[in-house]
Short mmCIF file of C-alpha atoms and ligand atoms in Angstrom, two decimals:
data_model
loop_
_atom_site.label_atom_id
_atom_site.label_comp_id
_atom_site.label_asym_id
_atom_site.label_seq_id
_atom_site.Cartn_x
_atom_site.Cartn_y
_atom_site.Cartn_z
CA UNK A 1 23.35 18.71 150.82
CA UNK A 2 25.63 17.58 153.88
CA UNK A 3 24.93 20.30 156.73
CA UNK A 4 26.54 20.43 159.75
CA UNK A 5 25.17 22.57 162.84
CA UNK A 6 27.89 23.77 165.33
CA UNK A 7 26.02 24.29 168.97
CA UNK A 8 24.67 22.19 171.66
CA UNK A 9 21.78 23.84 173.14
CA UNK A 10 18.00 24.77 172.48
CA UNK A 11 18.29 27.29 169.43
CA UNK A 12 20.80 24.69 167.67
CA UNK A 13 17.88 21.90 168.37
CA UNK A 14 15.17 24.26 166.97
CA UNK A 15 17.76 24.65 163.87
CA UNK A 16 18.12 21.47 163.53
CA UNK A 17 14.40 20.63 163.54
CA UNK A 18 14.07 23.13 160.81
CA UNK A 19 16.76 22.25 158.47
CA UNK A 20 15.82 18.24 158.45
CA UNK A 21 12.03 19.42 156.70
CA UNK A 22 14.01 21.28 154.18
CA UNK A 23 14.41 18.77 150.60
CA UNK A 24 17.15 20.04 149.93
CA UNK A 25 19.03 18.63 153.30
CA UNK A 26 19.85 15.44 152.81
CA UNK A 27 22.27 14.77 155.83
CA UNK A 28 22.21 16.16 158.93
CA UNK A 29 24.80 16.72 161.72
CA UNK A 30 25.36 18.62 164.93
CA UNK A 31 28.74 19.49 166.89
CA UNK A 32 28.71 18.44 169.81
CA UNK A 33 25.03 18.62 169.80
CA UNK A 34 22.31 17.21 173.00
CA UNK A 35 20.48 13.90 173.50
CA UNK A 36 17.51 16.03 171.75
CA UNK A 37 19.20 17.18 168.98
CA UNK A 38 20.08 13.18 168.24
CA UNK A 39 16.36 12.81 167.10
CA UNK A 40 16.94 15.47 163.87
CA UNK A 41 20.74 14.77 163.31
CA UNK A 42 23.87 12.88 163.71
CA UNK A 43 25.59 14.20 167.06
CA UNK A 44 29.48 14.54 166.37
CA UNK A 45 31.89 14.74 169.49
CA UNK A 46 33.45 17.64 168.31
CA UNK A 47 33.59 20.41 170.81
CA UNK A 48 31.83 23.70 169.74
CA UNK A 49 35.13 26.06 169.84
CA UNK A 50 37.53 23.61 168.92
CA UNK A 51 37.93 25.46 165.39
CA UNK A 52 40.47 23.54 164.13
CA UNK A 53 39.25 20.09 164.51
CA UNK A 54 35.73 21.34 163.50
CA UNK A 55 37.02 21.70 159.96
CA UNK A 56 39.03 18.87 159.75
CA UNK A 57 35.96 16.54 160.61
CA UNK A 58 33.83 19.26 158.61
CA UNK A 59 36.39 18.37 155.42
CA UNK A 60 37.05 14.72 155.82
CA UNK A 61 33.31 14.36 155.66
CA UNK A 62 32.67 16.76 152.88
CA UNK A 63 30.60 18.52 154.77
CA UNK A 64 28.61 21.30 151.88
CA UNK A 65 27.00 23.74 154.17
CA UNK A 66 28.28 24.64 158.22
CA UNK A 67 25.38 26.97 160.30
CA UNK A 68 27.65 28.23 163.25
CA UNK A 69 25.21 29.08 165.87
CA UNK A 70 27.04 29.77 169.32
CA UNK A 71 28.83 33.26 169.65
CA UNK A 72 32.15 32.03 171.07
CA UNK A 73 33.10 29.99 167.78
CA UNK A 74 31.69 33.38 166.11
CA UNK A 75 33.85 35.47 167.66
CA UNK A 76 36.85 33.31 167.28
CA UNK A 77 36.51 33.18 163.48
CA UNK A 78 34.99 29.81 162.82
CA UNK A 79 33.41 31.71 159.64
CA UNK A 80 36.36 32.40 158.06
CA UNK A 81 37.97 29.22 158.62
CA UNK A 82 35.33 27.26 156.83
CA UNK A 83 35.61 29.68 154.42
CA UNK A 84 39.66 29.43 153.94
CA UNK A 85 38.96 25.83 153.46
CA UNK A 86 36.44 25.96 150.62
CA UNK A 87 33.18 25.10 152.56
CA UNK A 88 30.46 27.74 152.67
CA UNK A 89 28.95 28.86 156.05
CA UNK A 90 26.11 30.54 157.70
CA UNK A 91 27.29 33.54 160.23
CA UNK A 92 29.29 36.42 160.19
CA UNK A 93 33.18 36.56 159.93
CA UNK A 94 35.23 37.90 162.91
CA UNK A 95 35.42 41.14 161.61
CA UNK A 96 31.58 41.10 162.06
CA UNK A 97 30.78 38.85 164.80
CA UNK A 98 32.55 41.96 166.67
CA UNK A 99 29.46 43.59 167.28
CA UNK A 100 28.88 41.10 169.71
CA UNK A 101 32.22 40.31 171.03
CA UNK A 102 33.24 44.02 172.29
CA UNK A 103 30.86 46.22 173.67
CA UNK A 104 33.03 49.12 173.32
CA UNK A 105 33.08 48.45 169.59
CA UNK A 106 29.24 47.87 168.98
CA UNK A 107 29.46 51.51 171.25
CA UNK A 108 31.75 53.39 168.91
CA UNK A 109 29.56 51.90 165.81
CA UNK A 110 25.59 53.22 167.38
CA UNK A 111 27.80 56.50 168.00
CA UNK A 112 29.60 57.36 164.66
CA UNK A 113 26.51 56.49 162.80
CA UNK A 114 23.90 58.30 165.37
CA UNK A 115 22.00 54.81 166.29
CA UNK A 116 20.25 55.18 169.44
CA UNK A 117 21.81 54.09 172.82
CA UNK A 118 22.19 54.74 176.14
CA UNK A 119 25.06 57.45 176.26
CA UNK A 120 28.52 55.66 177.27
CA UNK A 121 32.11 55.76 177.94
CA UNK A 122 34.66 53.17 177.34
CA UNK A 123 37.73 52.92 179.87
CA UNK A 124 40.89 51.44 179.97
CA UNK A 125 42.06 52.92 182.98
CA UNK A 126 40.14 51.71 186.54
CA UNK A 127 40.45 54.91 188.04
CA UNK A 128 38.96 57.17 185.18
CA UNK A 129 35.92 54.58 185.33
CA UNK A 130 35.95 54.98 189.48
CA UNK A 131 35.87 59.02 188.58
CA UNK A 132 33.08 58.60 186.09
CA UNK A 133 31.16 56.59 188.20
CA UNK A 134 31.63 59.33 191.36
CA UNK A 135 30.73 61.75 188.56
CA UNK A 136 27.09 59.70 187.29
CA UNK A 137 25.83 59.17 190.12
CA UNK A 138 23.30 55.97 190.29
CA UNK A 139 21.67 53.82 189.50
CA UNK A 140 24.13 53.11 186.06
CA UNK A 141 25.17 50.22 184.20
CA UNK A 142 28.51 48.55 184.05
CA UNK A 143 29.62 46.35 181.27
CA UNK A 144 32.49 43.79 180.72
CA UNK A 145 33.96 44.80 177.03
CA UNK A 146 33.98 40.95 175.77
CA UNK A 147 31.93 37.92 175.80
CA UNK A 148 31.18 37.07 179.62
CA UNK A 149 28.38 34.38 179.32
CA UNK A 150 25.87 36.32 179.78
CA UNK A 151 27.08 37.36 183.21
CA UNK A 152 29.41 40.87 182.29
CA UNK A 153 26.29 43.24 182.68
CA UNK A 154 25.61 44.85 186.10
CA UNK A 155 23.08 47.04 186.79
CA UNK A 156 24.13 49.28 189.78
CA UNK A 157 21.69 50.83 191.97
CA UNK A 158 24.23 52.65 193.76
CA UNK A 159 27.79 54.14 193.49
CA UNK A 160 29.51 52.00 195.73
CA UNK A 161 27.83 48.29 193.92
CA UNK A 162 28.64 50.45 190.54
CA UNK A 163 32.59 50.79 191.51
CA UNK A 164 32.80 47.51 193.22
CA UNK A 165 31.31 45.84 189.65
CA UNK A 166 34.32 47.75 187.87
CA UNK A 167 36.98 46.98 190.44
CA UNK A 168 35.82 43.50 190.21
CA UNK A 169 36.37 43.30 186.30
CA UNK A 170 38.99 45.81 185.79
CA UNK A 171 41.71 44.98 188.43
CA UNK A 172 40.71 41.21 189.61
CA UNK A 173 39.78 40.43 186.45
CA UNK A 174 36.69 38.11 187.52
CA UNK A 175 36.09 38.04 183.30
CA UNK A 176 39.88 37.55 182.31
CA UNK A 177 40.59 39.47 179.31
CA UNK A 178 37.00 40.33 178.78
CA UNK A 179 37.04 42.86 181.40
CA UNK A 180 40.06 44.66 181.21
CA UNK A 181 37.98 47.16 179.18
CA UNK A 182 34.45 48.06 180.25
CA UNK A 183 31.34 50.54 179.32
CA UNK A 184 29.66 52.40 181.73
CA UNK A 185 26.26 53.00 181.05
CA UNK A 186 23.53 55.35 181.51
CA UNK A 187 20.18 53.04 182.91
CA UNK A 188 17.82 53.29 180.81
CA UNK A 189 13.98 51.97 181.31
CA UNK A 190 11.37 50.25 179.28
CA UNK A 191 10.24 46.82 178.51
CA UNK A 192 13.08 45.02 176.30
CA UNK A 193 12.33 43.14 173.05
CA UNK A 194 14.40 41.50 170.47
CA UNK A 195 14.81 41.82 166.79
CA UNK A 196 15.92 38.98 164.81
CA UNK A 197 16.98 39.74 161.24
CA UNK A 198 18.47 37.56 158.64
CA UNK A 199 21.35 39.89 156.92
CA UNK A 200 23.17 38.87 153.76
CA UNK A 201 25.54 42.07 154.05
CA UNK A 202 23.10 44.45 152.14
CA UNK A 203 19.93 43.11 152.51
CA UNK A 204 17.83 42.72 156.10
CA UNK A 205 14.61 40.51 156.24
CA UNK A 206 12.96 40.48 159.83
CA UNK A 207 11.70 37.93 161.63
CA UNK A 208 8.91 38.25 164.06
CA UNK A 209 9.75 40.52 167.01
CA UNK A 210 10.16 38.47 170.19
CA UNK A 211 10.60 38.70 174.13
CA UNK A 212 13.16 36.88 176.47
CA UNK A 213 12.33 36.55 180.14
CA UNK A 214 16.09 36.67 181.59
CA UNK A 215 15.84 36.77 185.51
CA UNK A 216 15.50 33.41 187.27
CA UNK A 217 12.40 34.07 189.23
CA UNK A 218 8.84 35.19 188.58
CA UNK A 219 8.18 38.56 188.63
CA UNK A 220 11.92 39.64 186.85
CA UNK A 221 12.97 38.98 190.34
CA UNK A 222 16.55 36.97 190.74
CA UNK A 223 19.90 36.85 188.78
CA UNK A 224 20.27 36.64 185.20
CA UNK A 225 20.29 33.53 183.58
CA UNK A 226 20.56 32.71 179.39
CA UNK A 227 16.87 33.26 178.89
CA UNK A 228 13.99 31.22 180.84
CA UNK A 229 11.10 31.43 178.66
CA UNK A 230 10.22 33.72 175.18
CA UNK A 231 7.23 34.89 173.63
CA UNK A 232 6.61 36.43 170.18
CA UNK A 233 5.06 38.63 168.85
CA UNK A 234 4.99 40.76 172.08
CA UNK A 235 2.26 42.93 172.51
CA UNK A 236 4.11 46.09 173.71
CA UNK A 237 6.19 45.90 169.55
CA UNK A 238 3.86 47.82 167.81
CA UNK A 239 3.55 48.52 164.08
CA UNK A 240 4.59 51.82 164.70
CA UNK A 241 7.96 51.34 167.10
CA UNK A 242 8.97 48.68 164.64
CA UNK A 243 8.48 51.37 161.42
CA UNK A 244 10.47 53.72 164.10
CA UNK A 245 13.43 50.67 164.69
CA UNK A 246 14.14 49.56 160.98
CA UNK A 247 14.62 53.23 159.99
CA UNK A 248 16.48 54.37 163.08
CA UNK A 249 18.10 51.40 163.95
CA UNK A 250 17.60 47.91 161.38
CA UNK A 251 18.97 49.94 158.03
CA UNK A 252 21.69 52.11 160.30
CA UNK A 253 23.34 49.26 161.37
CA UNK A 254 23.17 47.08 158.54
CA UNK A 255 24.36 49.91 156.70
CA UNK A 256 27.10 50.95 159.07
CA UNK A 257 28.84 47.63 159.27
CA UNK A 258 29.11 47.52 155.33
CA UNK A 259 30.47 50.94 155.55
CA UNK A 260 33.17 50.28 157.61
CA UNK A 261 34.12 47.36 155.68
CA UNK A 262 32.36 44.62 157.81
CA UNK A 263 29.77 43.27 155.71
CA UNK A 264 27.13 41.30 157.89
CA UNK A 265 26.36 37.44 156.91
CA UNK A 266 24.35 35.65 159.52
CA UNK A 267 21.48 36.54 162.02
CA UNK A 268 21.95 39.94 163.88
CA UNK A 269 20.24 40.01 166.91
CA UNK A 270 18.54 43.71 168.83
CA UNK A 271 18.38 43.69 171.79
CA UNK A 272 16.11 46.69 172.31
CA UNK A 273 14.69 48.55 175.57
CA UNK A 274 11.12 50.72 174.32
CA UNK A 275 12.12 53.72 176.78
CA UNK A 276 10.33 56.82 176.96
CA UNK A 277 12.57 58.61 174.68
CA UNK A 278 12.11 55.78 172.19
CA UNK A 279 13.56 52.35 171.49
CA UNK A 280 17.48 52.33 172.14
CA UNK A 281 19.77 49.33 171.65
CA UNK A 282 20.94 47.97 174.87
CA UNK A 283 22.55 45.17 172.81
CA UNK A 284 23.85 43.38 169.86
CA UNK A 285 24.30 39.90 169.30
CA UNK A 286 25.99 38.17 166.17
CA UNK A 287 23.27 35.14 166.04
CA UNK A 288 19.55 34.06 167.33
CA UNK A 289 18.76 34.13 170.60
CA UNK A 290 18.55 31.20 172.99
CA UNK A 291 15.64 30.87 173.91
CA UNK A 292 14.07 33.84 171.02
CA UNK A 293 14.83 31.34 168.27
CA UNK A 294 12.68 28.37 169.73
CA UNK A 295 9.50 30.24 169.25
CA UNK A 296 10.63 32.47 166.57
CA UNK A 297 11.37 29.27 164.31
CA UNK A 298 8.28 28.10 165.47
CA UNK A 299 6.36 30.30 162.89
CA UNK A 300 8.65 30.23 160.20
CA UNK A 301 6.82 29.02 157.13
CA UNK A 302 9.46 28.80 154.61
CA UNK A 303 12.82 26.90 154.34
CA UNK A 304 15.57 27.52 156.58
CA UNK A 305 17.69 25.75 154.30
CA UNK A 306 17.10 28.71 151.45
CA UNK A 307 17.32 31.23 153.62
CA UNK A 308 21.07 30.70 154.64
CA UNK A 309 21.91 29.85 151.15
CA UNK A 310 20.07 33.19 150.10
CA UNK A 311 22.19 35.41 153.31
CA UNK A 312 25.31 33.72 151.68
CA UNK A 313 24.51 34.68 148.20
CA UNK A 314 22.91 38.00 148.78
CA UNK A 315 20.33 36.91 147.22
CA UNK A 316 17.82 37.80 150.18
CA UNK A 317 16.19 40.91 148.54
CA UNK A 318 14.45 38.09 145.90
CA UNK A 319 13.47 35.37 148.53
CA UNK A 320 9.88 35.25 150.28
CA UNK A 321 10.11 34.71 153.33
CA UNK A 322 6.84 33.17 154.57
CA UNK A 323 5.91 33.58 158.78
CA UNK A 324 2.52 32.27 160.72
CA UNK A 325 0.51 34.52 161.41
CA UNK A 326 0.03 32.83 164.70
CA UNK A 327 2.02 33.25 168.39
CA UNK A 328 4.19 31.10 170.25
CA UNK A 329 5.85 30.33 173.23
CA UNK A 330 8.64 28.73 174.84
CA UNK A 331 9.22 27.40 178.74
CA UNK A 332 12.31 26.87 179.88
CA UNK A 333 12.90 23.90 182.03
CA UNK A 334 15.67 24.47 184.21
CA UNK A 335 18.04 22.21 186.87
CA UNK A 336 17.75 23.77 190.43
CA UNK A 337 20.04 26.36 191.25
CA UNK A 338 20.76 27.59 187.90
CA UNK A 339 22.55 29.90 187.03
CA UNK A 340 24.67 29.03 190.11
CA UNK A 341 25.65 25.81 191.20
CA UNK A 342 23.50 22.35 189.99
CA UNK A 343 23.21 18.93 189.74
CA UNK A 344 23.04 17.07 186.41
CA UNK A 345 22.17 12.89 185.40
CA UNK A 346 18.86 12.94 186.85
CA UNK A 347 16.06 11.56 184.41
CA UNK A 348 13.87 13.49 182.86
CA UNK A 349 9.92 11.45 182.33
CA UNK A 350 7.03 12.47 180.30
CA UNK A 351 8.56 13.91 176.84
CA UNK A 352 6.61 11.76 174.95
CA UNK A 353 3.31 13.42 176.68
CA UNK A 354 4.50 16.63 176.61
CA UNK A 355 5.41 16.40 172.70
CA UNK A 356 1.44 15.67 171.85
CA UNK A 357 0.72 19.12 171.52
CA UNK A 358 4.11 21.08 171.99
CA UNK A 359 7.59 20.61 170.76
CA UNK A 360 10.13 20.17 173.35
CA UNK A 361 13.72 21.65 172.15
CA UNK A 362 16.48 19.64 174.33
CA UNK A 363 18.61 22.78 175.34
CA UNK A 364 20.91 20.00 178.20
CA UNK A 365 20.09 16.47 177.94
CA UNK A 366 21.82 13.38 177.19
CA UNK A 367 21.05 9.89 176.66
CA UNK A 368 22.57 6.54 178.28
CA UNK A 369 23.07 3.65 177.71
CA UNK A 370 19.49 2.49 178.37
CA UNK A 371 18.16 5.34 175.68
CA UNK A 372 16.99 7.24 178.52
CA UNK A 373 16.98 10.97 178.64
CA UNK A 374 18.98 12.69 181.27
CA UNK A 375 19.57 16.03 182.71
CA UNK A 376 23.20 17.26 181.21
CA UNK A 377 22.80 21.57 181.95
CA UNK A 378 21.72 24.41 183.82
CA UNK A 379 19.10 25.20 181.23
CA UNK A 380 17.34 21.59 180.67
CA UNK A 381 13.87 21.68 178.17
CA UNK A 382 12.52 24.47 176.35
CA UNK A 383 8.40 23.81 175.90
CA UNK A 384 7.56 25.17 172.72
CA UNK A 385 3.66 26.11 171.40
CA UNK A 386 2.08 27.81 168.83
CA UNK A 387 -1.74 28.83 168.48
CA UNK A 388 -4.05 31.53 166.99
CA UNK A 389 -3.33 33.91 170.22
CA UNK A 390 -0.34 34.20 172.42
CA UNK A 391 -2.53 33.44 175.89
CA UNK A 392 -3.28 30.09 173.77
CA UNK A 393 0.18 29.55 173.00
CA UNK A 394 1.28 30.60 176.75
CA UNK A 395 -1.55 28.05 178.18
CA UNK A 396 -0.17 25.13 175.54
CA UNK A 397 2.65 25.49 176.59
CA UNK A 398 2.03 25.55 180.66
CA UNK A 399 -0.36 22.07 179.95
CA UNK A 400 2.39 20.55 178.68
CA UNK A 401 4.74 21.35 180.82
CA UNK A 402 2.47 19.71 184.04
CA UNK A 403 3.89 16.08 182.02
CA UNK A 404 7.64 16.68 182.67
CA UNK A 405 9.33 16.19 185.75
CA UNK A 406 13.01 15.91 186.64
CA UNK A 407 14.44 16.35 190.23
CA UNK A 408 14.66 20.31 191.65
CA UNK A 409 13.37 21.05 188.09
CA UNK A 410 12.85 24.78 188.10
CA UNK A 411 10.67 26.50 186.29
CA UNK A 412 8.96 30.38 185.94
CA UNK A 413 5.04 30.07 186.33
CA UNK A 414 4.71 33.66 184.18
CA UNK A 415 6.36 33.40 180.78
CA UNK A 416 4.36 35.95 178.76
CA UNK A 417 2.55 37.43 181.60
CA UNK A 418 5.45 39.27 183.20
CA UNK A 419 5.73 42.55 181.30
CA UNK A 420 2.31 43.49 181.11
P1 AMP B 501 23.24 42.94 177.90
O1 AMP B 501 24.09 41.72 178.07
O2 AMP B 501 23.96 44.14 177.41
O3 AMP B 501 21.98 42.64 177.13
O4 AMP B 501 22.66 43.28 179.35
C1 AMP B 501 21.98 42.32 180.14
C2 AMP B 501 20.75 42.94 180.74
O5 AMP B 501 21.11 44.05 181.56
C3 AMP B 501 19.79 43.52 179.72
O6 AMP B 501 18.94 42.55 179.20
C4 AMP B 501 19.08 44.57 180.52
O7 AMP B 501 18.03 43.99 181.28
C5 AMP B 501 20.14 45.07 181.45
N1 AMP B 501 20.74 46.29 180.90
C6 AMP B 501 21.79 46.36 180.06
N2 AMP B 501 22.08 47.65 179.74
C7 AMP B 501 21.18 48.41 180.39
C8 AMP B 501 20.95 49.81 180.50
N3 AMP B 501 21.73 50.70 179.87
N4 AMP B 501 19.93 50.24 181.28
C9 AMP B 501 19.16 49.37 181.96
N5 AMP B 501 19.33 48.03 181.92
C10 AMP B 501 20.33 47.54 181.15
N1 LIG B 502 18.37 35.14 175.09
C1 LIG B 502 19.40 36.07 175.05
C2 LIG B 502 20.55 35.70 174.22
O1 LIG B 502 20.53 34.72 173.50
O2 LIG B 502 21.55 36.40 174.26
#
């Protein structure tokens, strides 16, 4: 089969690593793809949201089978697009991807079908939400409706941050259109995990639980950034919280979305917070993770290949998934100054050290002319490692990481280590 992968970062280079050991792939290609992902596929200048031209190049080329990774081509209805031209498609349609794309939707969803959340309102209006706040009382969260990059969350520790975050998205509009709606939050507190699950709009087959480290800094100390370094399994997911989850929250959901006539297709991710009260969804997301599906591929046994076939068929309920029984970990590798302001072009030496014993996903790199890797984003490398135990797969990947070096490469020293 002719596959093309729409993304450019980490979790599309860890997809792409998977899908070229699958038989039945026989051609590979990634829009717009990274100077790492150019070692599993052919890299296709296509841009990533550009919907339109993606199926014309995905049609001219008679492409077979499109995996649309990012969430903004999600959300936009790349799915259905493929679709409406004849070419079958891993990820949800628009009408799914929603979950992701409004808050105040995924909201209305946990509360009509009694999934646990943090109690929430939804506003229109900025001075109901300045009343609410008043109301509260701190700390309490305040969320940008739409997609925001990652950046549409704040957690207010007092009144005055809380209203300030509102006024900021409601009536400057520092998300556009993303934040004329918002959620405020109760704060809830807990360590968070995430759930990956491959759903084929009945079915749900999990993958191994996982944990994203999102602050900058060690010690959960700085701002917010995609994700600097993942673990899985984490130690805190026990066999009893996950029983808990997939009858409280996996089944409800899946469930739920086919109710209301929005069957899932794709990878739904949880993004849960194990609170005193119990695990709660602080999140949904419409695909993996970045950087959760770097080690979560890691221990996938079986073929990726069959499992999006099998989500597009509903056929999952008859596939066996097979999973190490092992641990792994990933490292991010970031430019200095991310997730503000940084510089990109510098080289990046030792990848062929580093790859003896890890495997180093390319999350912003690009090659010149010379065949030389450069930097190209905020988030740079992504050292991956598997082993019997997680501290063997944390210390794997730390050993390799002591090969790379880029200028003001930034790293955290305490992937894994963080939570406990
Ligand atoms: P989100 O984009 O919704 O995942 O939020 C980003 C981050 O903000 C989460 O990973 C949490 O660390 C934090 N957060 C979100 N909602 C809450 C909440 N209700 N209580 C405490 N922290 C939260
Ligand atoms: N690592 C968090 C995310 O992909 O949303």
């Amino acid at each position: 089969m002719k596959v093309l992968v729409v993304g450019s970062g980490g979790r599309e280079h860890a997809i792409c690593w998977k899908l070229a050991q699958s038989p039945k792939v026989s051609e590979l290609y990634c829009a717009p793809g990274n100077g790492g992902i150019a070692q599993e596929a052919q890299c296709v200048d296509v841009k990533a949201t550009d919907i339109d031209g993606m199926v014309a190049w995905a049609k001219a080329h008679s492409i077979d089978f499109v995996v649309v990774a990012p969430d903004d081509p999600l959300a936009m209805g790349m799915v259905d697009a493929m679709e409406q031209s004849g070419i079958p498609t891993f990820g949800p349609r628009k009408n799914a991807a929603i979950i992701e794309a409004s808050k105040a939707f995924s909201k209305d969803l946990m509360k009509k079908y009694h999934i646990p959340t943090a109690q929430s309102e939804t506003f229109t209006e900025l001075q109901s939400a300045l009343s609410y706040i008043e109301a509260q009382g701190a700390p309490i969260v305040v969320k940008a409706d739409g997609l925001a990059l990652g950046k549409g969350v704040v957690v207010a520790a007092t009144v005055e941050e809380a209203k300030q975050a509102a006024t900021e998205m409601m009536a400057d509009k520092k998300f556009g259109q993303s934040g004329v709606t918002i959620v405020i939050e109760e704060f809830m507190t807990g360590p968070e995990i995430t759930v990956l699950a491959f759903v084929d709009g009945e079915h749900i087959s999990l993958m191994p639980a996982s944990q994203d480290h999102k602050r900058a800094y060690n010690g959960n100390k700085g701002p917010n950034t995609g994700g600097m370094g993942a673990v899985s399994p984490p130690p805190q997911y026990t066999l009893e919280i996950a029983k808990q989850c997939m009858e409280e929250i996996f089944l409800p959901t899946v469930a739920a979305l086919r109710s209301e006539g929005r069957p899932f297709q794709g990878v739904l991710y949880f993004g849960l917070m194990l609170t005193p009260q119990g695990p709660r969804v602080v999140e949904y997301n419409a695909r993996f993770g970045d950087p959760e599906c770097q080690v979560v591929l890691s221990l996938l046994d079986s073929d990726l290949m069959d499992i999006f076939l099998a989500c597009r068929e509903s056929t999952l309920d008859k596939l066996d998934i097979r999973w190490k029984d092992q641990a792994a970990c990933v490292v991010v590798l970031a430019s200095g100054g991310y997730p503000m302001d940084y510089q990109k072009g510098y080289p990046i030496f030792g990848l062929g050290d580093a790859s003896y014993s890890s495997m180093v996903f390319h999350a912003g790199t690009r090659l010149d002319e010379a065949g030389r890797y450069l930097t190209n984003g905020g988030r740079v490398l992504g050292v991956t490692s598997v082993a019997p135990t997680l501290e063997e797969a944390i210390d794997l990947s730390y050993c390799s990481t002591e090969y790379i070096h880029f200028k003001d490469m930034h790293l955290r020293t305490d992937i894994g280590h963080a939570f406990s």
